[in-house]
Coordinates of C-alpha atoms in Angstrom, one line a residue:
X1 CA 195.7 133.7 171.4
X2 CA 192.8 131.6 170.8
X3 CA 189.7 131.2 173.4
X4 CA 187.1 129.2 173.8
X5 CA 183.2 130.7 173.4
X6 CA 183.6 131.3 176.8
X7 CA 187.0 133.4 176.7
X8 CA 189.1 130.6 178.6
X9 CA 192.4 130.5 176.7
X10 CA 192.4 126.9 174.0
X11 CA 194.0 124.3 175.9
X12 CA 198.0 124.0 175.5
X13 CA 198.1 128.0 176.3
X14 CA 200.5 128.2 179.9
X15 CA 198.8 130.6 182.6
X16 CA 200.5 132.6 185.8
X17 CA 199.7 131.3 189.2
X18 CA 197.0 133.8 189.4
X19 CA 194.8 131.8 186.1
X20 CA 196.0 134.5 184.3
X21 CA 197.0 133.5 180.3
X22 CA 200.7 133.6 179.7
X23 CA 201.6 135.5 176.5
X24 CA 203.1 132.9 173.7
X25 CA 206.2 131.6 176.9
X26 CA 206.5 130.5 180.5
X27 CA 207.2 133.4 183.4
X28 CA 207.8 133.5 186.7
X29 CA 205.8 133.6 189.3
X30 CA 206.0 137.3 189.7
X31 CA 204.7 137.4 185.8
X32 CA 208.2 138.4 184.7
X33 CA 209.3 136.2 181.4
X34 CA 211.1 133.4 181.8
X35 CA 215.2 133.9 181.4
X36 CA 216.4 133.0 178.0
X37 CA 212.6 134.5 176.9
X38 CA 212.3 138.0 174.8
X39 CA 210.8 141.3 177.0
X40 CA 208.4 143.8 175.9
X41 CA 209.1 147.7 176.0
X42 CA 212.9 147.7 176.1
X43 CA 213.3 144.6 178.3
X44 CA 211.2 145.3 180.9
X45 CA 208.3 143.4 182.2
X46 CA 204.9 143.9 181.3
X47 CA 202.7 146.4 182.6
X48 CA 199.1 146.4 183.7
X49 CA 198.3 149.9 183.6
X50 CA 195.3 151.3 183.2
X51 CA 195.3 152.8 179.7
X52 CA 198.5 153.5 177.6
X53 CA 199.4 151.6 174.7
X54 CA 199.4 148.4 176.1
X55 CA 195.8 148.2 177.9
X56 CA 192.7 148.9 177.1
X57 CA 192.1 152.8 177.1
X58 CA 188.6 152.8 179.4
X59 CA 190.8 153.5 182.4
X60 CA 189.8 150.4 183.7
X61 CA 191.8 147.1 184.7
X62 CA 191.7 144.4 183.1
X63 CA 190.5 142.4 185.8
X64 CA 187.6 145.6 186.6
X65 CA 186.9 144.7 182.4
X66 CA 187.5 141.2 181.6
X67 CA 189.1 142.2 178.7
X68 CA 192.4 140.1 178.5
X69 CA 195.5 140.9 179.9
X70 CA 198.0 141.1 177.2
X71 CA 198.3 143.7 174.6
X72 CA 196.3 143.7 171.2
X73 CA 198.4 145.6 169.2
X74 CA 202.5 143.6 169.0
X75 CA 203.6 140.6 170.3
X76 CA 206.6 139.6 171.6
X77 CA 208.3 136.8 169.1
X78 CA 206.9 133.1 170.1
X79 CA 208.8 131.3 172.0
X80 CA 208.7 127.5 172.0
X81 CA 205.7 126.1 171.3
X82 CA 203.8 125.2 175.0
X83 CA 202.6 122.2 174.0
X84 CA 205.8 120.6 173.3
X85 CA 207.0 122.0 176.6
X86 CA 203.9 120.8 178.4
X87 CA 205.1 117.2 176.9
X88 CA 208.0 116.8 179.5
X89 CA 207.6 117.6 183.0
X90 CA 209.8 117.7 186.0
X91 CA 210.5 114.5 186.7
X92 CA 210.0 113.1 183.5
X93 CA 213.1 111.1 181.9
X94 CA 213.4 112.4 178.6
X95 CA 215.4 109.0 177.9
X96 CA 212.6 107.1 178.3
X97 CA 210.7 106.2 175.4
X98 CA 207.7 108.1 175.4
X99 CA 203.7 107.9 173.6
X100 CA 203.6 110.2 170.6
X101 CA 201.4 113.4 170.5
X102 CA 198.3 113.1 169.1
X103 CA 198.7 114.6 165.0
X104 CA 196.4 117.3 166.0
X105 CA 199.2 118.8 168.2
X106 CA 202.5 118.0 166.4
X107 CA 203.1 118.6 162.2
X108 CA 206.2 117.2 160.3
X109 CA 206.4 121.0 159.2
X110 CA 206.6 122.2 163.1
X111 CA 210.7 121.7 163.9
X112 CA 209.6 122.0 167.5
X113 CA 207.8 118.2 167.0
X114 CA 208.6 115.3 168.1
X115 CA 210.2 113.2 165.8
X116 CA 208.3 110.2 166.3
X117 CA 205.0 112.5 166.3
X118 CA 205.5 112.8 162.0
X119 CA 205.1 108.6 161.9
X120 CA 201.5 108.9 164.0
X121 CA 198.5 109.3 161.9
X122 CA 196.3 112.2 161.9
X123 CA 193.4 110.6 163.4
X124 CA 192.4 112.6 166.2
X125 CA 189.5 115.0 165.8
X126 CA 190.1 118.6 165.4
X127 CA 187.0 119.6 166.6
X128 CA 186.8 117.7 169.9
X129 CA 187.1 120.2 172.3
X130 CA 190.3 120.7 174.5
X131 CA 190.6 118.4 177.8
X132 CA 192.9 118.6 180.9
X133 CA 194.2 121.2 183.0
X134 CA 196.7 123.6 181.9
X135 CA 200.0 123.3 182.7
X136 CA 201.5 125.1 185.2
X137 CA 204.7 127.9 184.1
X138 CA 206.7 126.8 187.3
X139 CA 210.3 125.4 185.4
X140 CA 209.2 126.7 182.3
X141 CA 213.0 127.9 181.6
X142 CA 214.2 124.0 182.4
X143 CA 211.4 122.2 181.1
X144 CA 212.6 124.3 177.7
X145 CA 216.0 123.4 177.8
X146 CA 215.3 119.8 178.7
X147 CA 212.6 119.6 176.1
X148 CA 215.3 121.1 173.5
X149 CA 217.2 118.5 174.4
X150 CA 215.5 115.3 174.0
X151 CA 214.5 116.8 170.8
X152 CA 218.2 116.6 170.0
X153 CA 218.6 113.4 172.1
X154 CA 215.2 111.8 170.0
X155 CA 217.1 113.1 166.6
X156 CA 220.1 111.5 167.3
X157 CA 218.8 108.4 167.9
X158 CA 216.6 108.5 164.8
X159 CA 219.6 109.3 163.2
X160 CA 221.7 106.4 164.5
X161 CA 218.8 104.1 164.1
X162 CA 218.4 104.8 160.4
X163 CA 222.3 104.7 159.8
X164 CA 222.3 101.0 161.6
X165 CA 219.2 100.3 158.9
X166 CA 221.0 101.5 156.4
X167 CA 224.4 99.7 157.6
X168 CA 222.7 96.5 157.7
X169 CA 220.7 97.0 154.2
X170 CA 224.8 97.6 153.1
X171 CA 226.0 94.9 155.2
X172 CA 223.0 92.3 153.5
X173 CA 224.2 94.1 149.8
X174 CA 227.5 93.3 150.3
X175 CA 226.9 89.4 152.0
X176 CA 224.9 89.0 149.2
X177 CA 227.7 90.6 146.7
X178 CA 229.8 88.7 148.4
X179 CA 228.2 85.3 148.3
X180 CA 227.5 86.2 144.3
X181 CA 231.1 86.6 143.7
X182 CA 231.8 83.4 145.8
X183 CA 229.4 81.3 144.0
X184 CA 230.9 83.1 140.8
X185 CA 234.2 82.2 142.0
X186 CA 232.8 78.8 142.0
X187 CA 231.3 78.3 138.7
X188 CA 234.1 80.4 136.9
X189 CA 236.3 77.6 138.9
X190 CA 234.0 74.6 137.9
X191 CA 234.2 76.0 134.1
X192 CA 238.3 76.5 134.5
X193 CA 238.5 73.1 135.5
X194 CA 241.7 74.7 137.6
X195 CA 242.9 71.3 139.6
X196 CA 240.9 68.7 137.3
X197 CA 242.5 66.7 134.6
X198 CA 241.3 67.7 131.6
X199 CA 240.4 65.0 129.0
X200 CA 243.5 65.4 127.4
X201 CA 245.4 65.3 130.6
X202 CA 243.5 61.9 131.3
X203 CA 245.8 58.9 130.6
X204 CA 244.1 56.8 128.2
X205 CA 244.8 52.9 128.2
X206 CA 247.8 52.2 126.0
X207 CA 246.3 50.6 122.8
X208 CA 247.4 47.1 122.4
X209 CA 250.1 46.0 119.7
X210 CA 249.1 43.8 116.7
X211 CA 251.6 40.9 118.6
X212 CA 249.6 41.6 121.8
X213 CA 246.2 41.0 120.1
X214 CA 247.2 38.0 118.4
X215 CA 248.4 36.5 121.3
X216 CA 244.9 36.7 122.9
X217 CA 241.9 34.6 123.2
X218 CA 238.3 35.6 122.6
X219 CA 234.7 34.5 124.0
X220 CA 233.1 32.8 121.4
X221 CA 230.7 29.6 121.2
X222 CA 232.0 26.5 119.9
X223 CA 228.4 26.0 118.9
X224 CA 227.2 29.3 117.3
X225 CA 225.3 29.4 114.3
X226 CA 225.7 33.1 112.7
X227 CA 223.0 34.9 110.6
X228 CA 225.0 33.8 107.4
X229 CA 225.6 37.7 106.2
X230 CA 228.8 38.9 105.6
X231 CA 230.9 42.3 105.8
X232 CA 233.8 43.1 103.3
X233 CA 236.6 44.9 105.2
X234 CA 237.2 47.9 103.7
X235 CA 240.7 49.2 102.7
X236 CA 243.0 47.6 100.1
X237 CA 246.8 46.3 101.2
X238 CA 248.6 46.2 98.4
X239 CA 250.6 43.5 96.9
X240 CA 254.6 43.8 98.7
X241 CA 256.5 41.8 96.2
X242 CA 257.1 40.8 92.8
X243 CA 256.1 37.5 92.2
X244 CA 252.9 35.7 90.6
X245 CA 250.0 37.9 92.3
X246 CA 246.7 37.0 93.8
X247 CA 244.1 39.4 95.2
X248 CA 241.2 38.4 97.9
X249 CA 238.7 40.0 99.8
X250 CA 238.1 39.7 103.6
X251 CA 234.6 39.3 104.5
X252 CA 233.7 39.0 108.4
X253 CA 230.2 37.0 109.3
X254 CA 228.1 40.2 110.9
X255 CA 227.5 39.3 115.0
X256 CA 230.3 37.8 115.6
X257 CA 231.8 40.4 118.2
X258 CA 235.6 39.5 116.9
X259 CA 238.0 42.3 115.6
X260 CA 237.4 42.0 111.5
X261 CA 240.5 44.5 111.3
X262 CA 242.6 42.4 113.1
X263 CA 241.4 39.5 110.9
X264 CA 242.2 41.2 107.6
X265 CA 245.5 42.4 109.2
X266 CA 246.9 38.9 110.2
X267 CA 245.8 37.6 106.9
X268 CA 248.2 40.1 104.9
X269 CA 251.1 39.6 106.8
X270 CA 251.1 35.9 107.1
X271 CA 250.5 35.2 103.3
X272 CA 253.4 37.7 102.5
X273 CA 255.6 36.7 105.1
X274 CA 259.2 34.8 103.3
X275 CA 258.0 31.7 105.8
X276 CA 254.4 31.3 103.6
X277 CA 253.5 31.0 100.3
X278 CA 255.4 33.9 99.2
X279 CA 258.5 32.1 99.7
X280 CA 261.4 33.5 97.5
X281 CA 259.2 36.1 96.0
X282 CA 257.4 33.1 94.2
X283 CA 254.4 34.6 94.7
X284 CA 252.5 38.0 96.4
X285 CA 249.1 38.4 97.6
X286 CA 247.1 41.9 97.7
X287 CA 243.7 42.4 99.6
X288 CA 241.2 44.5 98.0
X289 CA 237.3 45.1 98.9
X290 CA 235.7 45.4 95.9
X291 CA 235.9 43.9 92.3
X292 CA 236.3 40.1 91.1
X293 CA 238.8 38.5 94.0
X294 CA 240.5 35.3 93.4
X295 CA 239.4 34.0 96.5
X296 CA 237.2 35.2 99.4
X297 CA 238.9 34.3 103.0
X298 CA 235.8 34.4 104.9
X299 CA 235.6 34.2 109.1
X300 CA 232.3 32.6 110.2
X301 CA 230.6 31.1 112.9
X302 CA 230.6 27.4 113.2
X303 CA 227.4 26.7 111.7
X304 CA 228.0 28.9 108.9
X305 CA 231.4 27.5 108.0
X306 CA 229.8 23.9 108.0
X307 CA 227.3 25.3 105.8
X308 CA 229.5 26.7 103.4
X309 CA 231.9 23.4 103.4
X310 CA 229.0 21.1 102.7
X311 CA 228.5 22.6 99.4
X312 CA 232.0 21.3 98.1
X313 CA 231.1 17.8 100.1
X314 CA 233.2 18.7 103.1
X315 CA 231.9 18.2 107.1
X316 CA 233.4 20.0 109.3
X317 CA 231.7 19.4 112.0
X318 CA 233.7 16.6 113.1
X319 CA 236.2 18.4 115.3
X320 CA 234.9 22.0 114.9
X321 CA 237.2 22.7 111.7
X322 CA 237.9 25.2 108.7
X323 CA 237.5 24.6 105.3
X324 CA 239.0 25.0 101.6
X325 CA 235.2 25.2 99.6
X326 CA 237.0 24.5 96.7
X327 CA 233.1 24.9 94.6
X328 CA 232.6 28.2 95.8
X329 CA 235.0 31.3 96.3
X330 CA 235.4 31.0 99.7
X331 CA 237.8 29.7 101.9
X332 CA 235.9 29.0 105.1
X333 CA 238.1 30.1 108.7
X334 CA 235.8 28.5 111.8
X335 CA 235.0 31.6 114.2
X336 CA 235.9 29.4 116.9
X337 CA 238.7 28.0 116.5
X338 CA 239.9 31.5 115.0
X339 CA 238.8 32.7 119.1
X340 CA 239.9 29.7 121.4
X341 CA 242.6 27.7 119.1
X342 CA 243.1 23.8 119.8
X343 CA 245.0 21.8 122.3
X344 CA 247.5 20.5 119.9
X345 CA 248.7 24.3 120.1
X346 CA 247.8 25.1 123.8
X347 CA 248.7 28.5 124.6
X348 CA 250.6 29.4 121.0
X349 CA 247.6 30.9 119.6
X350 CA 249.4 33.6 117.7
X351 CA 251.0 30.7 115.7
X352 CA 247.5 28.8 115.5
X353 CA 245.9 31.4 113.9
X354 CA 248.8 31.8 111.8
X355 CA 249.0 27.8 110.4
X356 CA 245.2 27.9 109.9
X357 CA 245.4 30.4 107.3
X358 CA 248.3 29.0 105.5
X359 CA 247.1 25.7 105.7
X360 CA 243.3 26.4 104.2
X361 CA 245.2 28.9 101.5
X362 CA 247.4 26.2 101.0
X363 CA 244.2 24.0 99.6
X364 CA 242.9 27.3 97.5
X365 CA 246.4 27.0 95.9
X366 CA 246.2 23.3 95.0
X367 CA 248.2 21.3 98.3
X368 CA 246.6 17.8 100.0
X369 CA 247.0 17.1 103.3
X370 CA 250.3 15.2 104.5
X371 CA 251.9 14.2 107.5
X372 CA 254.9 13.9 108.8
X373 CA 257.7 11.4 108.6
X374 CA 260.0 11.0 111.7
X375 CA 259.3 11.7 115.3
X376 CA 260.6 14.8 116.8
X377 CA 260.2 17.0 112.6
X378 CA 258.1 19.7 112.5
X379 CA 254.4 18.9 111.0
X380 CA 254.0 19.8 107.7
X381 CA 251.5 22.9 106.9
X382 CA 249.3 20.7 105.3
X383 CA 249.1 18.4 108.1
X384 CA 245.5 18.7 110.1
X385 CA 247.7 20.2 112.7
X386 CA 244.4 21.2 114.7
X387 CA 243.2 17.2 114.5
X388 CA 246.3 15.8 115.7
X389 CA 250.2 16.1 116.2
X390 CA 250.9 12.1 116.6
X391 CA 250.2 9.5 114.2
X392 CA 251.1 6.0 113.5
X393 CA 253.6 6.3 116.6
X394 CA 255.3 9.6 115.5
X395 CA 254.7 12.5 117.2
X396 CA 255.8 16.0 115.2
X397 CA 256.4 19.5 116.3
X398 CA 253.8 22.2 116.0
X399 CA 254.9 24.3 112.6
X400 CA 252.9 27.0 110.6
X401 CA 254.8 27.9 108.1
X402 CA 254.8 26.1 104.8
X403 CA 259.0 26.8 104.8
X404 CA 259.9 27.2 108.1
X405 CA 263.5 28.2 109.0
X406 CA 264.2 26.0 111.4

């Protein structure tokens, strides 16, 4: 047992009512060990006899000598360590939370420590020297047992406290887990496109028939003046029949916003159609793009058509027509009237379109203008249907088709 320079026992060593040390556990008040506490000499208590083998062989007391009361030689085996016991007293609540032990009293190696002693910092000072009054042995065999049980009370709730840490460190994993796999779910969901049309899936507007588009009017200026440059539609349609054959080019005036395919396309199958010039399989027309045409059929703006006229000495400006340029290789359709027709026509402007390109054809091929006889006949082809429909008193009937069939 240590002891001061003084020989007082170090603080944290119990002592018997009389002052005297207690040797490594609590006793009675008679100096007889604790129950639950190992005995010396076969289980009896300890003797202070003068001499023998536990004393001090002078023959003297201990208290006659000073010399300490408890034997030199053996020890009994420690029992708990004091100054855990001396941490809990009778009345103390050993549910309460309590202040840890200083570090200089408690060691995470000691498995009598507390166990919130091993989170405390070793900061006290060894050397400072021992304070307080020592504790007294009286309960020493409860204080023990209830000591030995908020040890195990202190464990268990470290142990419960670091399982709901853990739990919720698991619980945060998995809601995070979770909310990964959810927003997963969701892109892997966005990407399926699972409920969502696909493109393919997507109706798409019916495209409009050759009839529907020719039976259509588009925006165009009566006025417009086009930038004079032409585009040849490419593609060739070849000649359907057997007669005397004549090949042309499309060109479309660049800027003009109108459908050059649709052009070229109502140009082949009016000039071939048994009602035009290919009557009786007298004649056959093929559209090519390239090469030495017989004719250009060009569709142009209004300025550009007068333009082109004027060089073969016609105006078309009066009345916004088309042209025959019989000096040049073009045979001039007027943009405009090609988009809005004419009032002799109204609403027919399928079968506008249609007498404007056998009528101006019908000059390349060699035909005057005419009129017609009687009221109540169908114009001629070569009448200036888009002029007029009445003359002289006679009014005709709308016709484009150089042999009609009725």
């Amino acid at each position: 047992m240590p002891r001061l320079p003084d020989g007082t026992p170090a603080h944290g060593f119990p002592r018997l009512p009389d002052g005297t040390p207690a040797h490594g556990f609590p006793r009675l008040p008679d100096g007889t060990p604790a129950h639950g506490f190992p005995q010396v000499r076969g289980g009896h208590p300890e003797q202070r006899e003068d001499g023998g083998g536990w004393g001090e062989s002078s023959g003297r007391t201990a208290a006659e000598t000073g010399a300490p009361a408890f034997p030199r030689q053996r020890q009994a085996p420690p029992g708990p360590r004091q100054d855990y016991l001396n941490a809990f007293d009778e009345q103390d609540d050993v549910f309460v939370r309590r202040t840890p032990a200083p570090a200089s009293t408690a060691h995470p190696s000691d498995p009598y420590a507390s166990v919130t002693d091993w989170d405390t910092e070793a900061d006290t000072d060894d050397e400072a020297p021992p304070t307080g009054e020592p504790a007294s042995p009286k309960g020493g065999k409860g204080r023990a047992f209830a000591g030995i049980a908020a040890a195990a009370v202190t464990t268990v709730l470290a142990v419960i406290v670091a399982g709901q840490v853990t739990g919720q460190g698991e619980d945060s994993a998995a809601e995070s887990q979770s909310a990964t796999d959810q927003s997963r779910d969701v892109r892997d969901s966005a990407s399926r496109g699972e409920g969502r049309p696909t493109p393919s899936d997507t109706p798409s507007p019916t495209p409009l028939t050759y009839e529907q588009k020719m039976d259509r009017t588009y925006p165009l200026s009566a006025t417009l003046d086009g930038s004079g440059k032409f585009d040849a539609i490419p593609g060739i349609d070849k000649a359907p029949g057997t007669g005397q054959k004549y090949t042309y080019r499309v060109d479309v005036e660049q800027g003009l916003d109108l459908d050059g395919e649709l052009f070229a396309q109502a140009v082949q199958k009016t000039l071939n159609d048994d009602r035009s010039w290919a009557h009786n399989g007298g004649r056959t027309f093929e559209r090519i793009h390239s090469g030495k045409p017989d004719f250009v059929i060009t569709l142009a703006s209004p300025g550009t058509t007068a333009e082109w006229c004027a060089k073969s000495g016609l105006d078309t400006t009066v009345d916004n027509v088309s042209c025959d340029s019989a000096a040049t290789e073009r045979v001039m359709i007027n943009a405009y009237r090609w988009a809005q027709g004419s009032e002799t026509y109204g609403d027919k402007i399928h079968a506008y379109r249609q007498m404007l390109i056998n009528h101006e054809i019908g000059h390349r091929l060699g035909y005057s203008h005419v009129t017609c006889d009687k009221a109540g006949e169908l114009a001629p082809v070569m009448q200036q249907q888009t002029k007029f429909l009445e003359h002289d008193g006679i009014r005709c009937k709308a016709n484009p088709w150089p042999y009609p069939t009725s």
